[in-house]
Amino acid sequence: MLNIGVLISGKGSNLQAIIDASEQGEIPAKVVLVISNKADAYGLERAKKHNIPTAVLKDESEMLKALKAAEVGLVCLAGYMKIVGKTLLDEYEGKMINIHPSLLPKFPGLHAQRQALAAGAKESGATVHFVDAGCDTGPIIIQSVVPVFESDTEETLSARILEQEHKIYPQAIKLFSMGKLKIEGSRVKKI
Ligand code: GRF
């Protein structure tokens, strides 16, 4: 069974989707630790409700120590609003994934849904990708496309994308935990 550590900064709905998929036996993996860099992140409450250990940490060396102590084999960033630095990447590159609310490489960084609306995109979506040193630039694992309607606001588009995020994040974790993902340069092959 793969041990997952989830890094959050906020509401944690993707964390919840991962916990639910694990508890329902949909993924051969278990969330063993949730770390937030914000003390008031609602995701911490979600973890506690499922008896998952939590920590509020800002320093990457401390995060690394906690992840290693929990024998974490996959780190999932789920609404973690900081760029990951060298300390964590040195240990977990290739074993760290992120979810982003756009079809990368379009609209990386903050406010991806606002960027899609401002660009007049007719489609957007969600991406799960391996984390590298850049901002939302790592090898792409899964994407899901949603339409953008003329009537959309940032809220309505975000909600449509979030629904897809909750589906593809557990799917990507399942592929990883079954050893089916191989990184070749900037691409991910499903083996
Ligand atoms: C999601 O849209 C995720 O893609 C982005 O931040 C949001 C986090 O939502 N990186 P939640 O905390 O998982 O509810």
PDB file of N, CA and C in Angstrom, residues 1-61:
ATOM      1  N   MET A   1       0.857  -1.208   0.000  1.00  0.00           N
ATOM      2  CA  MET A   1       0.000   0.000   0.000  1.00  0.00           C
ATOM      3  C   MET A   1       0.886   1.248   0.000  1.00  0.00           C
ATOM      4  N   LEU A   2       0.612   2.142  -0.939  1.00  0.00           N
ATOM      5  CA  LEU A   2       1.403   3.367  -1.055  1.00  0.00           C
ATOM      6  C   LEU A   2       0.954   4.395  -0.008  1.00  0.00           C
ATOM      7  N   ASN A   3       1.911   5.012   0.653  1.00  0.00           N
ATOM      8  CA  ASN A   3       1.601   6.076   1.606  1.00  0.00           C
ATOM      9  C   ASN A   3       1.635   7.426   0.903  1.00  0.00           C
ATOM     10  N   ILE A   4       0.542   8.159   1.039  1.00  0.00           N
ATOM     11  CA  ILE A   4       0.450   9.488   0.399  1.00  0.00           C
ATOM     12  C   ILE A   4       0.539  10.571   1.456  1.00  0.00           C
ATOM     13  N   GLY A   5       1.314  11.620   1.137  1.00  0.00           N
ATOM     14  CA  GLY A   5       1.312  12.848   1.938  1.00  0.00           C
ATOM     15  C   GLY A   5       0.695  13.936   1.090  1.00  0.00           C
ATOM     16  N   VAL A   6      -0.260  14.668   1.642  1.00  0.00           N
ATOM     17  CA  VAL A   6      -0.940  15.715   0.860  1.00  0.00           C
ATOM     18  C   VAL A   6      -0.573  17.081   1.428  1.00  0.00           C
ATOM     19  N   LEU A   7      -0.164  17.983   0.545  1.00  0.00           N
ATOM     20  CA  LEU A   7       0.150  19.364   0.937  1.00  0.00           C
ATOM     21  C   LEU A   7      -0.987  20.279   0.502  1.00  0.00           C
ATOM     22  N   ILE A   8      -1.484  21.058   1.436  1.00  0.00           N
ATOM     23  CA  ILE A   8      -2.617  21.938   1.145  1.00  0.00           C
ATOM     24  C   ILE A   8      -2.339  23.353   1.658  1.00  0.00           C
ATOM     25  N   SER A   9      -3.204  24.284   1.202  1.00  0.00           N
ATOM     26  CA  SER A   9      -3.184  25.633   1.783  1.00  0.00           C
ATOM     27  C   SER A   9      -4.596  26.112   2.094  1.00  0.00           C
ATOM     28  N   GLY A  10      -5.607  25.374   1.635  1.00  0.00           N
ATOM     29  CA  GLY A  10      -6.961  25.919   1.729  1.00  0.00           C
ATOM     30  C   GLY A  10      -8.047  24.914   1.997  1.00  0.00           C
ATOM     31  N   LYS A  11      -9.096  24.995   1.172  1.00  0.00           N
ATOM     32  CA  LYS A  11     -10.322  24.280   1.543  1.00  0.00           C
ATOM     33  C   LYS A  11     -10.223  22.767   1.442  1.00  0.00           C
ATOM     34  N   GLY A  12      -9.372  22.255   0.585  1.00  0.00           N
ATOM     35  CA  GLY A  12      -9.096  20.817   0.618  1.00  0.00           C
ATOM     36  C   GLY A  12     -10.148  19.932  -0.016  1.00  0.00           C
ATOM     37  N   SER A  13     -10.852  20.422  -1.032  1.00  0.00           N
ATOM     38  CA  SER A  13     -11.844  19.531  -1.667  1.00  0.00           C
ATOM     39  C   SER A  13     -11.145  18.433  -2.474  1.00  0.00           C
ATOM     40  N   ASN A  14      -9.987  18.719  -3.039  1.00  0.00           N
ATOM     41  CA  ASN A  14      -9.236  17.647  -3.726  1.00  0.00           C
ATOM     42  C   ASN A  14      -8.697  16.638  -2.716  1.00  0.00           C
ATOM     43  N   LEU A  15      -8.242  17.128  -1.568  1.00  0.00           N
ATOM     44  CA  LEU A  15      -7.824  16.225  -0.490  1.00  0.00           C
ATOM     45  C   LEU A  15      -8.972  15.275  -0.160  1.00  0.00           C
ATOM     46  N   GLN A  16     -10.181  15.841  -0.038  1.00  0.00           N
ATOM     47  CA  GLN A  16     -11.352  15.017   0.288  1.00  0.00           C
ATOM     48  C   GLN A  16     -11.590  13.946  -0.782  1.00  0.00           C
ATOM     49  N   ALA A  17     -11.441  14.338  -2.049  1.00  0.00           N
ATOM     50  CA  ALA A  17     -11.647  13.364  -3.139  1.00  0.00           C
ATOM     51  C   ALA A  17     -10.631  12.225  -3.038  1.00  0.00           C
ATOM     52  N   ILE A  18      -9.408  12.565  -2.645  1.00  0.00           N
ATOM     53  CA  ILE A  18      -8.359  11.540  -2.514  1.00  0.00           C
ATOM     54  C   ILE A  18      -8.667  10.624  -1.317  1.00  0.00           C
ATOM     55  N   ILE A  19      -9.047  11.231  -0.188  1.00  0.00           N
ATOM     56  CA  ILE A  19      -9.393  10.430   0.998  1.00  0.00           C
ATOM     57  C   ILE A  19     -10.548   9.486   0.659  1.00  0.00           C
ATOM     58  N   ASP A  20     -11.572  10.024   0.000  1.00  0.00           N
ATOM     59  CA  ASP A  20     -12.759   9.201  -0.316  1.00  0.00           C
ATOM     60  C   ASP A  20     -12.391   8.041  -1.232  1.00  0.00           C
ATOM     61  N   ALA A  21     -11.576   8.326  -2.259  1.00  0.00           N
ATOM     62  CA  ALA A  21     -11.187   7.265  -3.199  1.00  0.00           C
ATOM     63  C   ALA A  21     -10.396   6.182  -2.472  1.00  0.00           C
ATOM     64  N   SER A  22      -9.562   6.600  -1.536  1.00  0.00           N
ATOM     65  CA  SER A  22      -8.764   5.641  -0.769  1.00  0.00           C
ATOM     66  C   SER A  22      -9.669   4.805   0.138  1.00  0.00           C
ATOM     67  N   GLU A  23     -10.560   5.483   0.849  1.00  0.00           N
ATOM     68  CA  GLU A  23     -11.425   4.747   1.793  1.00  0.00           C
ATOM     69  C   GLU A  23     -12.383   3.813   1.065  1.00  0.00           C
ATOM     70  N   GLN A  24     -12.764   4.183  -0.165  1.00  0.00           N
ATOM     71  CA  GLN A  24     -13.672   3.319  -0.924  1.00  0.00           C
ATOM     72  C   GLN A  24     -12.930   2.228  -1.700  1.00  0.00           C
ATOM     73  N   GLY A  25     -11.610   2.157  -1.493  1.00  0.00           N
ATOM     74  CA  GLY A  25     -10.833   1.098  -2.132  1.00  0.00           C
ATOM     75  C   GLY A  25     -10.620   1.306  -3.625  1.00  0.00           C
ATOM     76  N   GLU A  26     -10.820   2.556  -4.100  1.00  0.00           N
ATOM     77  CA  GLU A  26     -10.637   2.815  -5.540  1.00  0.00           C
ATOM     78  C   GLU A  26      -9.174   2.985  -5.909  1.00  0.00           C
ATOM     79  N   ILE A  27      -8.353   3.339  -4.926  1.00  0.00           N
ATOM     80  CA  ILE A  27      -6.913   3.478  -5.184  1.00  0.00           C
ATOM     81  C   ILE A  27      -6.141   2.675  -4.135  1.00  0.00           C
ATOM     82  N   PRO A  28      -5.063   1.981  -4.554  1.00  0.00           N
ATOM     83  CA  PRO A  28      -4.300   1.188  -3.601  1.00  0.00           C
ATOM     84  C   PRO A  28      -3.317   2.070  -2.827  1.00  0.00           C
ATOM     85  N   ALA A  29      -3.836   3.073  -2.170  1.00  0.00           N
ATOM     86  CA  ALA A  29      -2.998   4.056  -1.495  1.00  0.00           C
ATOM     87  C   ALA A  29      -3.780   4.669  -0.338  1.00  0.00           C
ATOM     88  N   LYS A  30      -3.018   5.193   0.628  1.00  0.00           N
ATOM     89  CA  LYS A  30      -3.628   5.702   1.856  1.00  0.00           C
ATOM     90  C   LYS A  30      -3.023   7.059   2.205  1.00  0.00           C
ATOM     91  N   VAL A  31      -3.861   8.024   2.572  1.00  0.00           N
ATOM     92  CA  VAL A  31      -3.329   9.316   3.018  1.00  0.00           C
ATOM     93  C   VAL A  31      -2.859   9.162   4.462  1.00  0.00           C
ATOM     94  N   VAL A  32      -1.551   9.312   4.683  1.00  0.00           N
ATOM     95  CA  VAL A  32      -0.996   9.103   6.028  1.00  0.00           C
ATOM     96  C   VAL A  32      -0.612  10.414   6.712  1.00  0.00           C
ATOM     97  N   LEU A  33      -0.587  11.505   5.937  1.00  0.00           N
ATOM     98  CA  LEU A  33      -0.193  12.788   6.511  1.00  0.00           C
ATOM     99  C   LEU A  33      -0.717  13.933   5.650  1.00  0.00           C
ATOM    100  N   VAL A  34      -1.269  14.952   6.309  1.00  0.00           N
ATOM    101  CA  VAL A  34      -1.685  16.171   5.601  1.00  0.00           C
ATOM    102  C   VAL A  34      -0.906  17.334   6.206  1.00  0.00           C
ATOM    103  N   ILE A  35      -0.197  18.052   5.347  1.00  0.00           N
ATOM    104  CA  ILE A  35       0.567  19.211   5.813  1.00  0.00           C
ATOM    105  C   ILE A  35      -0.025  20.462   5.178  1.00  0.00           C
ATOM    106  N   SER A  36      -0.273  21.469   6.008  1.00  0.00           N
ATOM    107  CA  SER A  36      -0.731  22.759   5.486  1.00  0.00           C
ATOM    108  C   SER A  36       0.288  23.828   5.863  1.00  0.00           C
ATOM    109  N   ASN A  37       0.488  24.764   4.957  1.00  0.00           N
ATOM    110  CA  ASN A  37       1.346  25.904   5.306  1.00  0.00           C
ATOM    111  C   ASN A  37       0.510  27.028   5.926  1.00  0.00           C
ATOM    112  N   LYS A  38      -0.802  26.800   6.014  1.00  0.00           N
ATOM    113  CA  LYS A  38      -1.702  27.789   6.642  1.00  0.00           C
ATOM    114  C   LYS A  38      -2.458  27.114   7.794  1.00  0.00           C
ATOM    115  N   ALA A  39      -2.409  27.765   8.960  1.00  0.00           N
ATOM    116  CA  ALA A  39      -3.028  27.160  10.152  1.00  0.00           C
ATOM    117  C   ALA A  39      -4.543  27.078  10.035  1.00  0.00           C
ATOM    118  N   ASP A  40      -5.144  27.987   9.247  1.00  0.00           N
ATOM    119  CA  ASP A  40      -6.617  28.020   9.190  1.00  0.00           C
ATOM    120  C   ASP A  40      -7.193  27.296   7.967  1.00  0.00           C
ATOM    121  N   ALA A  41      -6.392  26.470   7.320  1.00  0.00           N
ATOM    122  CA  ALA A  41      -6.888  25.759   6.131  1.00  0.00           C
ATOM    123  C   ALA A  41      -7.980  24.765   6.531  1.00  0.00           C
ATOM    124  N   TYR A  42      -9.128  24.856   5.868  1.00  0.00           N
ATOM    125  CA  TYR A  42     -10.241  23.968   6.224  1.00  0.00           C
ATOM    126  C   TYR A  42      -9.900  22.500   5.958  1.00  0.00           C
ATOM    127  N   GLY A  43      -9.012  22.258   5.021  1.00  0.00           N
ATOM    128  CA  GLY A  43      -8.594  20.887   4.726  1.00  0.00           C
ATOM    129  C   GLY A  43      -8.060  20.159   5.944  1.00  0.00           C
ATOM    130  N   LEU A  44      -7.491  20.891   6.906  1.00  0.00           N
ATOM    131  CA  LEU A  44      -6.984  20.256   8.140  1.00  0.00           C
ATOM    132  C   LEU A  44      -8.127  19.603   8.910  1.00  0.00           C
ATOM    133  N   GLU A  45      -9.293  20.278   8.911  1.00  0.00           N
ATOM    134  CA  GLU A  45     -10.472  19.706   9.599  1.00  0.00           C
ATOM    135  C   GLU A  45     -10.921  18.438   8.887  1.00  0.00           C
ATOM    136  N   ARG A  46     -10.891  18.467   7.565  1.00  0.00           N
ATOM    137  CA  ARG A  46     -11.296  17.272   6.799  1.00  0.00           C
ATOM    138  C   ARG A  46     -10.411  16.084   7.187  1.00  0.00           C
ATOM    139  N   ALA A  47      -9.098  16.333   7.279  1.00  0.00           N
ATOM    140  CA  ALA A  47      -8.171  15.256   7.626  1.00  0.00           C
ATOM    141  C   ALA A  47      -8.483  14.716   9.016  1.00  0.00           C
ATOM    142  N   LYS A  48      -8.695  15.628   9.957  1.00  0.00           N
ATOM    143  CA  LYS A  48      -8.955  15.215  11.346  1.00  0.00           C
ATOM    144  C   LYS A  48     -10.201  14.351  11.431  1.00  0.00           C
ATOM    145  N   LYS A  49     -11.220  14.696  10.631  1.00  0.00           N
ATOM    146  CA  LYS A  49     -12.464  13.900  10.633  1.00  0.00           C
ATOM    147  C   LYS A  49     -12.201  12.454  10.221  1.00  0.00           C
ATOM    148  N   HIS A  50     -11.131  12.251   9.465  1.00  0.00           N
ATOM    149  CA  HIS A  50     -10.801  10.886   9.013  1.00  0.00           C
ATOM    150  C   HIS A  50      -9.608  10.308   9.794  1.00  0.00           C
ATOM    151  N   ASN A  51      -9.312  10.931  10.925  1.00  0.00           N
ATOM    152  CA  ASN A  51      -8.209  10.473  11.788  1.00  0.00           C
ATOM    153  C   ASN A  51      -6.864  10.425  11.077  1.00  0.00           C
ATOM    154  N   ILE A  52      -6.655  11.359  10.174  1.00  0.00           N
ATOM    155  CA  ILE A  52      -5.370  11.433   9.470  1.00  0.00           C
ATOM    156  C   ILE A  52      -4.497  12.469  10.176  1.00  0.00           C
ATOM    157  N   PRO A  53      -3.253  12.109  10.514  1.00  0.00           N
ATOM    158  CA  PRO A  53      -2.361  13.072  11.176  1.00  0.00           C
ATOM    159  C   PRO A  53      -2.152  14.338  10.333  1.00  0.00           C
ATOM    160  N   THR A  54      -2.095  15.473  11.008  1.00  0.00           N
ATOM    161  CA  THR A  54      -1.907  16.747  10.313  1.00  0.00           C
ATOM    162  C   THR A  54      -0.726  17.504  10.918  1.00  0.00           C
ATOM    163  N   ALA A  55      -0.180  18.408  10.122  1.00  0.00           N
ATOM    164  CA  ALA A  55       0.872  19.290  10.631  1.00  0.00           C
ATOM    165  C   ALA A  55       0.755  20.629   9.927  1.00  0.00           C
ATOM    166  N   VAL A  56       1.021  21.701  10.655  1.00  0.00           N
ATOM    167  CA  VAL A  56       1.103  23.029  10.040  1.00  0.00           C
ATOM    168  C   VAL A  56       2.569  23.402  10.003  1.00  0.00           C
ATOM    169  N   LEU A  57       3.123  23.451   8.810  1.00  0.00           N
ATOM    170  CA  LEU A  57       4.556  23.700   8.651  1.00  0.00           C
ATOM    171  C   LEU A  57       4.788  24.639   7.471  1.00  0.00           C
ATOM    172  N   LYS A  58       5.775  25.511   7.615  1.00  0.00           N
ATOM    173  CA  LYS A  58       6.112  26.398   6.499  1.00  0.00           C
ATOM    174  C   LYS A  58       7.486  26.073   5.930  1.00  0.00           C
ATOM    175  N   ASP A  59       8.302  25.469   6.766  1.00  0.00           N
ATOM    176  CA  ASP A  59       9.685  25.220   6.396  1.00  0.00           C
ATOM    177  C   ASP A  59       9.834  23.867   5.685  1.00  0.00           C
ATOM    178  N   GLU A  60      10.456  23.883   4.517  1.00  0.00           N
ATOM    179  CA  GLU A  60      10.540  22.645   3.714  1.00  0.00           C
ATOM    180  C   GLU A  60      11.366  21.554   4.377  1.00  0.00           C
ATOM    181  N   SER A  61      12.401  21.904   5.123  1.00  0.00           N
ATOM    182  CA  SER A  61      13.186  20.854   5.787  1.00  0.00           C
ATOM    183  C   SER A  61      12.329  20.138   6.821  1.00  0.00           C
TER     184      SER A  61
END
